[in-house]
mmCIF file of C-alpha atoms and ligand atoms in Angstrom:
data_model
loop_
_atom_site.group_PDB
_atom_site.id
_atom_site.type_symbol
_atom_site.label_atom_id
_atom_site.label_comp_id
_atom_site.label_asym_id
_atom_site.label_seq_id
_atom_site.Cartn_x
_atom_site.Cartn_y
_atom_site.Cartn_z
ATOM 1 C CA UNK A 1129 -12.852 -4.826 13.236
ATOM 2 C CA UNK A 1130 -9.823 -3.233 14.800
ATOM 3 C CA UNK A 1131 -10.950 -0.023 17.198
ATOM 4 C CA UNK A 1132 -8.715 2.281 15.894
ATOM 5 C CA UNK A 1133 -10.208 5.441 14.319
ATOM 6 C CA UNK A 1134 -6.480 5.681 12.477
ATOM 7 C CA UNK A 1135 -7.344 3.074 9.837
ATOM 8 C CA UNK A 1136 -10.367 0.700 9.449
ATOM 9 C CA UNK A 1137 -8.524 -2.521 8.719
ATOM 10 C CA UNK A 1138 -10.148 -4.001 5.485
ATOM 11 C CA UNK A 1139 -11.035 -7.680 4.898
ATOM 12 C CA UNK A 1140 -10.095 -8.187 8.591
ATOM 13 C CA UNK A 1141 -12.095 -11.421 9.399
ATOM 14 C CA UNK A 1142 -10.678 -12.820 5.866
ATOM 15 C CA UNK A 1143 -7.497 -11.668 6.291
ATOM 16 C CA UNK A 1144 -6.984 -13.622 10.181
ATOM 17 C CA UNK A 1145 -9.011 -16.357 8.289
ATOM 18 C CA UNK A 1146 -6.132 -16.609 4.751
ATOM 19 C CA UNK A 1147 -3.359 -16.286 7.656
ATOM 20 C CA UNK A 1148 -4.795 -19.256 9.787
ATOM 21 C CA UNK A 1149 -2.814 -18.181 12.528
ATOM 22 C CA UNK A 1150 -0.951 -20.534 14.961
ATOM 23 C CA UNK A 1151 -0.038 -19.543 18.414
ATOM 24 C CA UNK A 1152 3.494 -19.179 18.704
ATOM 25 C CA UNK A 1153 4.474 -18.732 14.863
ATOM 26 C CA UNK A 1154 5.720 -15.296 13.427
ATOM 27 C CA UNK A 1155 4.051 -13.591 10.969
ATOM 28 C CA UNK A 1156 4.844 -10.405 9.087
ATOM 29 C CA UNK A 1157 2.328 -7.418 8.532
ATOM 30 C CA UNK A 1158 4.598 -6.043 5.908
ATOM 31 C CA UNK A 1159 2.537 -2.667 6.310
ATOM 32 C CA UNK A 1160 1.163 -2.558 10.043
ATOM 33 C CA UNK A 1161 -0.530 0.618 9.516
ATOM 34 C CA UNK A 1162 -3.084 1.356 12.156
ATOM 35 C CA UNK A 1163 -2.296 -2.022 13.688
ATOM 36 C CA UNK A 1164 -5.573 -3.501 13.037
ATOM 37 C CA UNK A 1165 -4.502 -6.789 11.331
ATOM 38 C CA UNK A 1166 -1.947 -6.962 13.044
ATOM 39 C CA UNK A 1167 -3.705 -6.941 16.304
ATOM 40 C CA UNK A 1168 -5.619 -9.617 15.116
ATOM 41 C CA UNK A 1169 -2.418 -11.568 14.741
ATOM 42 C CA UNK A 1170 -1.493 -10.556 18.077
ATOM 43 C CA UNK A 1171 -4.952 -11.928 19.490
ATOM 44 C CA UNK A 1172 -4.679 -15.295 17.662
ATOM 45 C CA UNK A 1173 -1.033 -16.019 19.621
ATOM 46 C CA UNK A 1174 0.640 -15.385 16.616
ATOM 47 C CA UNK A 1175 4.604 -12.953 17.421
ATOM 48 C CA UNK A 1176 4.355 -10.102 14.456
ATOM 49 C CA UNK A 1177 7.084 -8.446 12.925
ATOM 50 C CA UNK A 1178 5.011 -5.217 11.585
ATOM 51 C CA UNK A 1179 6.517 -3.116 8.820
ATOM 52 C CA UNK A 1180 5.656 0.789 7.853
ATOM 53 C CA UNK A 1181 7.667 2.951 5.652
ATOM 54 C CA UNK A 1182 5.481 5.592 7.549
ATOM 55 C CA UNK A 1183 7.563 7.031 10.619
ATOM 56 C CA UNK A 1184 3.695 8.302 11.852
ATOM 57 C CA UNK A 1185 2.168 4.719 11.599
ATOM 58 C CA UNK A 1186 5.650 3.306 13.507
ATOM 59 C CA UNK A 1187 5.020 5.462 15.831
ATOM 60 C CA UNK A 1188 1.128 5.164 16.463
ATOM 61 C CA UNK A 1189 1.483 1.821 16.861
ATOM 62 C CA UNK A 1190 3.979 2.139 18.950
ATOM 63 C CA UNK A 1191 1.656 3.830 20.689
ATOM 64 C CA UNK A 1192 -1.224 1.529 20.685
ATOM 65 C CA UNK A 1193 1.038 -1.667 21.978
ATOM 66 C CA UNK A 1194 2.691 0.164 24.159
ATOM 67 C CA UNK A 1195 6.096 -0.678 22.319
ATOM 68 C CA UNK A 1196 9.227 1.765 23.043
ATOM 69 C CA UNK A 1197 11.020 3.152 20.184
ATOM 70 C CA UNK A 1198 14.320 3.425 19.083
ATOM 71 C CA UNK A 1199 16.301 4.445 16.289
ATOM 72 C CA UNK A 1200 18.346 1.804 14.615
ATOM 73 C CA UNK A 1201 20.905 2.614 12.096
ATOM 74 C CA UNK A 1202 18.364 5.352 10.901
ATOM 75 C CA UNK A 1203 15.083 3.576 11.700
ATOM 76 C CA UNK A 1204 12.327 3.841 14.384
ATOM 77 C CA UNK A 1205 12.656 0.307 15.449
ATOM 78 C CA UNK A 1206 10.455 -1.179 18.853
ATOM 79 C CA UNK A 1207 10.914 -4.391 20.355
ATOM 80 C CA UNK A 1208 8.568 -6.468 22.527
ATOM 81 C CA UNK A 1209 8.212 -9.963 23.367
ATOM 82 C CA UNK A 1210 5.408 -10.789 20.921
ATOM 83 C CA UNK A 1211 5.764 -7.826 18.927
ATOM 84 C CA UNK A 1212 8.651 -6.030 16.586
ATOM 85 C CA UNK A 1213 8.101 -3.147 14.634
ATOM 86 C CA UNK A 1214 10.127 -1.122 12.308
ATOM 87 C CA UNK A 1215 10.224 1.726 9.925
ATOM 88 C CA UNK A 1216 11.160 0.243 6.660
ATOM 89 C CA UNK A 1217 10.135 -0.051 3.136
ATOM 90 C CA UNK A 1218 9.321 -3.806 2.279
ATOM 91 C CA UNK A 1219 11.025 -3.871 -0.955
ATOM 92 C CA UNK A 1220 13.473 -4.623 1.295
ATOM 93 C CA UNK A 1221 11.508 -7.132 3.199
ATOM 94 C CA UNK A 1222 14.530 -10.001 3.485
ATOM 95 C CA UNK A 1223 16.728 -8.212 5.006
ATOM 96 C CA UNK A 1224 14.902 -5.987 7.295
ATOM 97 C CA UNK A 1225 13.451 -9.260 8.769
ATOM 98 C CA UNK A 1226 16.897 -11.008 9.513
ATOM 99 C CA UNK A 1227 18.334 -7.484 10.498
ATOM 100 C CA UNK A 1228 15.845 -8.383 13.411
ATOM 101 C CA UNK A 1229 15.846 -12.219 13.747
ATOM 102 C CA UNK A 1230 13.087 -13.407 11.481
ATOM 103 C CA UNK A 1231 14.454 -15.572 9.142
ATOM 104 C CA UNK A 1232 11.081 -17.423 8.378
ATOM 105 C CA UNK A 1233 7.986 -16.562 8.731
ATOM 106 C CA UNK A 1234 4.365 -18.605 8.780
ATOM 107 C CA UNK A 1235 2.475 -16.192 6.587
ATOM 108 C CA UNK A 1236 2.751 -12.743 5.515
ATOM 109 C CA UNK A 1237 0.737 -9.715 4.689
ATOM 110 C CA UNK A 1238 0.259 -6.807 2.212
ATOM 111 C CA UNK A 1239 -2.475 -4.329 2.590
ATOM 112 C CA UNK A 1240 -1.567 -2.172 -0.060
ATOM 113 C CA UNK A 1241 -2.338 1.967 -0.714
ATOM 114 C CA UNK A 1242 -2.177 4.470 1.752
ATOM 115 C CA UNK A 1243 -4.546 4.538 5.645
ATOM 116 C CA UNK A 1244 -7.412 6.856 5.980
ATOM 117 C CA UNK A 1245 -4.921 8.563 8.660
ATOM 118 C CA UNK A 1246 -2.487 9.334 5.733
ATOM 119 C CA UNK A 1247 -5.600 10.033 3.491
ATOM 120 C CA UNK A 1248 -6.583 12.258 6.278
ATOM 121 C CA UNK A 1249 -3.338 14.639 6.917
ATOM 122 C CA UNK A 1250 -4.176 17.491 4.584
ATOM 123 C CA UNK A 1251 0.193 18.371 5.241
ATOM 124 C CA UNK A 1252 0.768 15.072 3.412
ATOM 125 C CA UNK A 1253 -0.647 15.775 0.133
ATOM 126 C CA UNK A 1254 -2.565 12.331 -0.249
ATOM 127 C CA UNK A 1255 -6.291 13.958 -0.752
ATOM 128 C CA UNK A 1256 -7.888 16.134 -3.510
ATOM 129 C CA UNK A 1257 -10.594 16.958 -1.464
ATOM 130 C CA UNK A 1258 -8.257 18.723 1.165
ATOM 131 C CA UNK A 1259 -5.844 21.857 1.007
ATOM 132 C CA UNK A 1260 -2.247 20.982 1.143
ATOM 133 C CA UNK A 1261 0.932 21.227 -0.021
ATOM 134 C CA UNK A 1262 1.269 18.733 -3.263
ATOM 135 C CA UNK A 1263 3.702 15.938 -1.598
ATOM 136 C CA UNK A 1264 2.516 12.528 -1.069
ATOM 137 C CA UNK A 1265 5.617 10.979 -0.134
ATOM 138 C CA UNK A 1266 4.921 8.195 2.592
ATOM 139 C CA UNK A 1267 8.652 7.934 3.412
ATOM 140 C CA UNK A 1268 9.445 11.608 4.133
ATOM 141 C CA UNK A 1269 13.296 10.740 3.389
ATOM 142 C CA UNK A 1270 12.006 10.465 -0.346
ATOM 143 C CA UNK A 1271 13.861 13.126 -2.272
ATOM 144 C CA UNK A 1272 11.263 13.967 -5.329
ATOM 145 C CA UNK A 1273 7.238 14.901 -4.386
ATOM 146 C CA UNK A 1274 4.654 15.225 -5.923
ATOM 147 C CA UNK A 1275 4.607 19.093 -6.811
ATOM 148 C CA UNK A 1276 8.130 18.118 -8.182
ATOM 149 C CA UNK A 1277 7.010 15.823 -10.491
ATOM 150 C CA UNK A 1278 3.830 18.004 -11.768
ATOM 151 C CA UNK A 1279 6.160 21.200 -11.927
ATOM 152 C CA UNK A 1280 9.444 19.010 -13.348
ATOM 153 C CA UNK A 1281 8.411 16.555 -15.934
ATOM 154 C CA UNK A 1282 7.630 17.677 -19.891
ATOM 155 C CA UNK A 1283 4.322 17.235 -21.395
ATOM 156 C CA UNK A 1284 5.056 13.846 -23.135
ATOM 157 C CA UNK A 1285 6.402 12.113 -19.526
ATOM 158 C CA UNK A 1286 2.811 13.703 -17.681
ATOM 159 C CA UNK A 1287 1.021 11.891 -20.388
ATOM 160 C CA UNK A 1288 2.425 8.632 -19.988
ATOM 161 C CA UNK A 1289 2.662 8.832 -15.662
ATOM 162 C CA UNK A 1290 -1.058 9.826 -16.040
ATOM 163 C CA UNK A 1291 -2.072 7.287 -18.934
ATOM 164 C CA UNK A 1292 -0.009 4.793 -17.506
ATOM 165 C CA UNK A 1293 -0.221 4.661 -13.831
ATOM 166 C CA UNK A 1294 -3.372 6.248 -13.700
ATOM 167 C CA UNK A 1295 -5.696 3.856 -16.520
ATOM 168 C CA UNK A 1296 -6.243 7.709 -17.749
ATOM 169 C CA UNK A 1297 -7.791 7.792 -21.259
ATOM 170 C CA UNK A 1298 -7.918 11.577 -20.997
ATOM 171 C CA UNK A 1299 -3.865 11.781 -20.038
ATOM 172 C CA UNK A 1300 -2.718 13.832 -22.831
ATOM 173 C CA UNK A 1301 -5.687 16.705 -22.544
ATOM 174 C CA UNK A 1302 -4.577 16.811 -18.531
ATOM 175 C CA UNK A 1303 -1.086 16.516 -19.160
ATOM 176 C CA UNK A 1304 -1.536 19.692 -21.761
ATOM 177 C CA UNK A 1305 -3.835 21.251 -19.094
ATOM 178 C CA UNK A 1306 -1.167 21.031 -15.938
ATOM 179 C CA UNK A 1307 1.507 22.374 -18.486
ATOM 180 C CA UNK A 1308 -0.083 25.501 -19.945
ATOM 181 C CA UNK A 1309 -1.258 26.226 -16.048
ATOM 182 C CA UNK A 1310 2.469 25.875 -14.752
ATOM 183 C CA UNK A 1311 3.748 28.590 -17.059
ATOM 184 C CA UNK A 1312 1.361 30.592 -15.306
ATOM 185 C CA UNK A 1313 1.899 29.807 -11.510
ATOM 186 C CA UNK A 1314 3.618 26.893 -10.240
ATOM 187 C CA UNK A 1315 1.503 24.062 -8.974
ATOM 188 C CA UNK A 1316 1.952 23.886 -5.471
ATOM 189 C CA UNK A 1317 -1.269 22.260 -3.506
ATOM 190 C CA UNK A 1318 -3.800 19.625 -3.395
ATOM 191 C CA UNK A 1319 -6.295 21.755 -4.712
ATOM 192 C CA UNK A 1320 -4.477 23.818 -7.326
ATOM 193 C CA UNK A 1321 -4.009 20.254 -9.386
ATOM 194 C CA UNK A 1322 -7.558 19.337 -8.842
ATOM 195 C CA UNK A 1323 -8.775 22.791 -9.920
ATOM 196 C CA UNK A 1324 -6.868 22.021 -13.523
ATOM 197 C CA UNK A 1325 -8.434 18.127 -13.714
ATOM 198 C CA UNK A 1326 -11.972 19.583 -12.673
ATOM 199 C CA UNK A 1327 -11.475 21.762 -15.695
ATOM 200 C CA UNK A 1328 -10.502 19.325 -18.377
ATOM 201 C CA UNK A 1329 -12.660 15.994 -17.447
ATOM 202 C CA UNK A 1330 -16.076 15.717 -16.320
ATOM 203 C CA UNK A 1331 -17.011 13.911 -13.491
ATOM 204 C CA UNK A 1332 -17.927 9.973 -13.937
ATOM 205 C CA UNK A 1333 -20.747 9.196 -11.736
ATOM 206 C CA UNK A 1334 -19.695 9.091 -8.043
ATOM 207 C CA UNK A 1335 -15.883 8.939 -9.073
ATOM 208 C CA UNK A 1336 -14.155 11.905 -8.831
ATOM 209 C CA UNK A 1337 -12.086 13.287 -12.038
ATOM 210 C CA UNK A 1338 -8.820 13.733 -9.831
ATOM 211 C CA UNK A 1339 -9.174 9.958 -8.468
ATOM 212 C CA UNK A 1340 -6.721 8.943 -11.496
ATOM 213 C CA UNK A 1341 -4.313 11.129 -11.531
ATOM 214 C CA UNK A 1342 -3.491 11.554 -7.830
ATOM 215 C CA UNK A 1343 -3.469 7.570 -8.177
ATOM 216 C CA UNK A 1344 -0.859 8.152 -10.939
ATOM 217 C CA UNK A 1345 1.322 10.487 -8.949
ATOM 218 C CA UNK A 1346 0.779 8.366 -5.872
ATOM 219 C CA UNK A 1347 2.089 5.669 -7.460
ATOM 220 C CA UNK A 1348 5.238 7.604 -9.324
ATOM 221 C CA UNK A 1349 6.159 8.940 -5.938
ATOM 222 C CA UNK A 1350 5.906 6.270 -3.835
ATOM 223 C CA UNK A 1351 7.470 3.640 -6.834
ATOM 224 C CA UNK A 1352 4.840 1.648 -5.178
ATOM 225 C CA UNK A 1353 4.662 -0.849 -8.247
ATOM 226 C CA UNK A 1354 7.964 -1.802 -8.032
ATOM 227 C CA UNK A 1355 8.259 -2.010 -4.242
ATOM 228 C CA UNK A 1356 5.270 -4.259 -4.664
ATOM 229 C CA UNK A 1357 7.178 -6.580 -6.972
ATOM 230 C CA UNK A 1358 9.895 -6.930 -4.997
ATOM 231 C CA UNK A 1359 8.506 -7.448 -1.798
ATOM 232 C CA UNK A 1360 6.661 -10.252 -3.573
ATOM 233 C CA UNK A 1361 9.651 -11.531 -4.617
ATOM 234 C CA UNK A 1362 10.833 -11.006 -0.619
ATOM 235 C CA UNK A 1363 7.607 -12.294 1.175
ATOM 236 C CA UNK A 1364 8.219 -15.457 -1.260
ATOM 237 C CA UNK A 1365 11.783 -16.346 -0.180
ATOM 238 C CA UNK A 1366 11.535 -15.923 3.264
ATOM 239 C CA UNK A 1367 8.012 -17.395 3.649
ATOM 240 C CA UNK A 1368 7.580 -20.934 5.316
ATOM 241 C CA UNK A 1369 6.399 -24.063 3.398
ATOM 242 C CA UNK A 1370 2.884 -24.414 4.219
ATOM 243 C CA UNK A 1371 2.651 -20.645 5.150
ATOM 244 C CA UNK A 1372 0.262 -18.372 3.646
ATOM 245 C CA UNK A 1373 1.031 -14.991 1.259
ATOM 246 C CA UNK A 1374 -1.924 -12.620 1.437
ATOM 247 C CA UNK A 1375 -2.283 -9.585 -0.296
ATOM 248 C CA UNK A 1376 -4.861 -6.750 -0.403
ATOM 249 C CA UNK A 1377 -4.772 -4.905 -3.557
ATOM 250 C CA UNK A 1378 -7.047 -0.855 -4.381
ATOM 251 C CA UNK A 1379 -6.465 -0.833 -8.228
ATOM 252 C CA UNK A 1380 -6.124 -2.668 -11.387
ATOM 253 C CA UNK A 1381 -2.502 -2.543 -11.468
ATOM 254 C CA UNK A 1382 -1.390 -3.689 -7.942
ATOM 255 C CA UNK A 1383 -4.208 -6.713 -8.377
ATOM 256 C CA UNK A 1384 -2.487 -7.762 -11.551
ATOM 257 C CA UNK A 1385 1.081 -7.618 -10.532
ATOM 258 C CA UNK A 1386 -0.569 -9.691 -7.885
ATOM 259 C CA UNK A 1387 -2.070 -12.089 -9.905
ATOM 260 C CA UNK A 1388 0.641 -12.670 -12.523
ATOM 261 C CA UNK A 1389 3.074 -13.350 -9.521
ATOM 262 C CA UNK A 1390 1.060 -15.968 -8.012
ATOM 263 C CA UNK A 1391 0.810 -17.376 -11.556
ATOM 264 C CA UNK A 1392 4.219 -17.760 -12.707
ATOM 265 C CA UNK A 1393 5.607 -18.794 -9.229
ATOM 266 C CA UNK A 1394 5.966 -22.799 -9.199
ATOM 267 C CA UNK A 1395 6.816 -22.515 -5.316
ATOM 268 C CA UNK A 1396 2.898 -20.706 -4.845
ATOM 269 C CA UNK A 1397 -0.058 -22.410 -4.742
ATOM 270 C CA UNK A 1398 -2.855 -20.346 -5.535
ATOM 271 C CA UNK A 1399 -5.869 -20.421 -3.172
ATOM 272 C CA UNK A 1400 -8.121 -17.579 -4.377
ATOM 273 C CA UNK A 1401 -8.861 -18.210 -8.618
ATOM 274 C CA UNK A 1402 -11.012 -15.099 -7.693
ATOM 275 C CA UNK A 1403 -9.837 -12.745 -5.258
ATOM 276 C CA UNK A 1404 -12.016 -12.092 -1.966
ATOM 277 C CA UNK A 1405 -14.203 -9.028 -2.205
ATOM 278 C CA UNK A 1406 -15.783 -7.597 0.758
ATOM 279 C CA UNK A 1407 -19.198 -8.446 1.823
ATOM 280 C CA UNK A 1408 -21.682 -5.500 1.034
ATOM 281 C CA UNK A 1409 -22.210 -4.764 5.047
ATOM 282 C CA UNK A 1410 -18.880 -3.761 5.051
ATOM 283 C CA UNK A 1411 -18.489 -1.385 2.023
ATOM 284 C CA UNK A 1412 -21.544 0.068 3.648
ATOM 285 C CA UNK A 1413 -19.793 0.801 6.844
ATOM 286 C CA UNK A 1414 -16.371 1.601 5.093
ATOM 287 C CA UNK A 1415 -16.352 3.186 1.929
ATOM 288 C CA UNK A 1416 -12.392 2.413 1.359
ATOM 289 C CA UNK A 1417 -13.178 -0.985 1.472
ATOM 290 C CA UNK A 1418 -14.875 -0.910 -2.318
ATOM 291 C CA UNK A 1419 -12.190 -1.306 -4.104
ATOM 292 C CA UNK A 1420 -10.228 -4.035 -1.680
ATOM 293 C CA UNK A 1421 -9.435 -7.383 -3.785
ATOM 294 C CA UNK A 1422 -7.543 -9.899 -1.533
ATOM 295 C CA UNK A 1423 -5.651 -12.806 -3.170
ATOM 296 C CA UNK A 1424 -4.555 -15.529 -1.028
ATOM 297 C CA UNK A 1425 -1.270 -18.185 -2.117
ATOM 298 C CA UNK A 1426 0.666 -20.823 0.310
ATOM 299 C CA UNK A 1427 4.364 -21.829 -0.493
ATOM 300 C CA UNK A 1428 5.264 -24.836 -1.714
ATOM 301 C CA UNK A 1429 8.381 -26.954 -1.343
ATOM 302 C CA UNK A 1430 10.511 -26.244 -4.014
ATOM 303 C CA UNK A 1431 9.886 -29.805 -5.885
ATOM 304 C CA UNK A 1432 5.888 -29.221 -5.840
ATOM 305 C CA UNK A 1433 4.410 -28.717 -8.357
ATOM 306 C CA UNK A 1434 1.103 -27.063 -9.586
HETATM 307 C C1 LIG B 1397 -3.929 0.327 4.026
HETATM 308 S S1 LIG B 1397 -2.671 0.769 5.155
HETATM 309 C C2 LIG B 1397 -2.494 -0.669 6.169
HETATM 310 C C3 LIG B 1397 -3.482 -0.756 7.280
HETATM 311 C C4 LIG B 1397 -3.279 -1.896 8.267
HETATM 312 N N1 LIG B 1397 -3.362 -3.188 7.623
HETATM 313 C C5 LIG B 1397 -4.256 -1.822 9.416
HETATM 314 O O1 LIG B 1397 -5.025 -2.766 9.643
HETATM 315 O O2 LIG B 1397 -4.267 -0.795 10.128
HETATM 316 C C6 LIG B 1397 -1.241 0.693 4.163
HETATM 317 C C7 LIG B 1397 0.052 1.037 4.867
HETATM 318 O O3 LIG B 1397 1.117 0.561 4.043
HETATM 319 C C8 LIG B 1397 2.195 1.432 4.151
HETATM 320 N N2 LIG B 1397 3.031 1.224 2.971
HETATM 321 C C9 LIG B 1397 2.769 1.534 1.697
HETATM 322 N N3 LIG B 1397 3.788 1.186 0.893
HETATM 323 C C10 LIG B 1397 4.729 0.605 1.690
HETATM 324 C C11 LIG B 1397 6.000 0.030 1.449
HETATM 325 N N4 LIG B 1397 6.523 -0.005 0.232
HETATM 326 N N5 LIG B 1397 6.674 -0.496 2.497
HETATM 327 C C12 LIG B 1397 6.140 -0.461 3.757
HETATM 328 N N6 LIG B 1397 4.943 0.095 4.033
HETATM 329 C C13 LIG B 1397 4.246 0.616 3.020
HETATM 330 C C14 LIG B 1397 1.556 2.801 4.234
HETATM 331 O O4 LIG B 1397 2.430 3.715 4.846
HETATM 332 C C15 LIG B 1397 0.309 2.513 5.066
HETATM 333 O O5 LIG B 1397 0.516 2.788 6.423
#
């Protein structure tokens, strides 16, 4: 497990393991993080080209392999022998890897959702259980927040971002709730939002009531669903026969954009019919870790069939 206290990597044994690493190949950590997994890569001999649309992570990992930064044509970009990274969203995965020579890669890596550092930083909005100001924008050069959306949109669009990207089956009482308490004062912080939820649902067992809808919002924000399609898509193209497509998913919806896209791809084999689950010693140790499904595919050539 990687050292660093900024993020516990997840599934770190099975991730190295899906990659099957070869000394000398390049891989891409499409969302380096904390740098765990992509330490591992490191370790196995494997050159990385490590993605964050986090400026913060860019720059702790920076940090952590001693990697100088600079900025390139707006990015934090640092360049080492064995090691590349850059500030970048991987929607746009293609071309930020030939922007900086990678135009194939032997296997490539999504660990999806935000780090326990992000989770952590009560200024960036991520955590219900933490005062701050209602942002949760993981690219600060996003233009709409959080507190925008919950202050902006009508009742009818809440209720759909809730039911929709939250699984919410109480979206319409909440969306009602956050509108009759705007009128009153503007919804600015973490804790205003998840004083309105606590009012309207109950709590489910160990699950918080404001889990959802922060998910939702998350989720709006960040567009993650659609950045995750498209850097499918990406990974995909630029991905070397025989090379592996791994991809940790926290929710429903990411795991079954996932899924689907394995499916329908004719250049994918899938390896995983079920995804990988961590074992119970780790969900012990690591409590983010519950929810982690990793799905594992290797490119085909293009005649192959399934
Ligand atoms: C769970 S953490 C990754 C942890 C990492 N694997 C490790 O071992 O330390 C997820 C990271 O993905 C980043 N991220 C989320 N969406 C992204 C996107 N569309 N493009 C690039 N990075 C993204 C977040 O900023 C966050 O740092």
């Amino acid at each position: 497990v990687a050292k660093s206290v900024f993020h516990k990597s997840v599934l770190y044994k099975e991730v190295l393991e899906a990659l099957s690493v070869r000394p000398g190949r390049t891989y891409i950590d499409a969302t380096t993080g904390g740098g765990g997994h992509t330490r591992g890569i490191l370790e196995f001999g494997g050159k990385v080209l490590g993605i964050d649309v986090d400026p913060g992570a860019i720059k702790y990992v920076a940090g952590v392999f001693k990697v100088p930064l600079k900025e390139v044509e707006g990015r934090l970009v640092g360049e080492s022998e064995k090691l590349t990274i850059v500030q970048g969203n991987f929607a746009d995965l293609k071309r930020i890897a030939e922007r900086f020579g990678v135009w194939e890669a032997s296997g490539i890596l999504f660990d999806l959702g935000v780090s326990s550092h992000q989770l952590g930083e009560a200024q960036r909005g991520f955590s219900f259980q933490q005062e701050g100001p209602l942002d949760m924008r993981m690219d600060p050069h996003l233009a709409v927040t959080a507190a925008d959306l919950v202050n902006g949109l009508n009742e009818g669009e809440l209720d759909e971002l809730f039911s929709k990207y939250g699984e919410e089956s109480a979206g319409r009482r909440l969306a009602r709730a956050v509108v009759r308490a705007r009128v009153k004062k503007k919804i600015e912080t973490t804790m205003d939002l998840a004083e309105i939820v606590e009012r309207v649902v109950w709590k489910r067992g160990k699950i918080h009531p404001a889990t959802r809808l922060f998910q939702a919002l998350r989720i709006a924000v960040n567009d993650e669903l659609n950045n995750l399609k498209k850097g499918l898509v990406e990974a995909t193209e630029i991905l070397n026969k025989g090379g592996r497509l791994v991809v940790i998913s926290f929710h429903s919806l990411e795991d079954r954009i996932v899924k689907n896209f394995f499916k329908e791809r004719a250049d994918l084999q899938v390896l995983t019919k079920k995804p990988i689950v961590p074992e119970e010693e780790e969900i012990l140790a690591n409590r983010k870790a519950r929810s982690a499904k990793m799905r594992v595919a290797e490119k085909q050539s293009a005649e192959s069939r399934k």
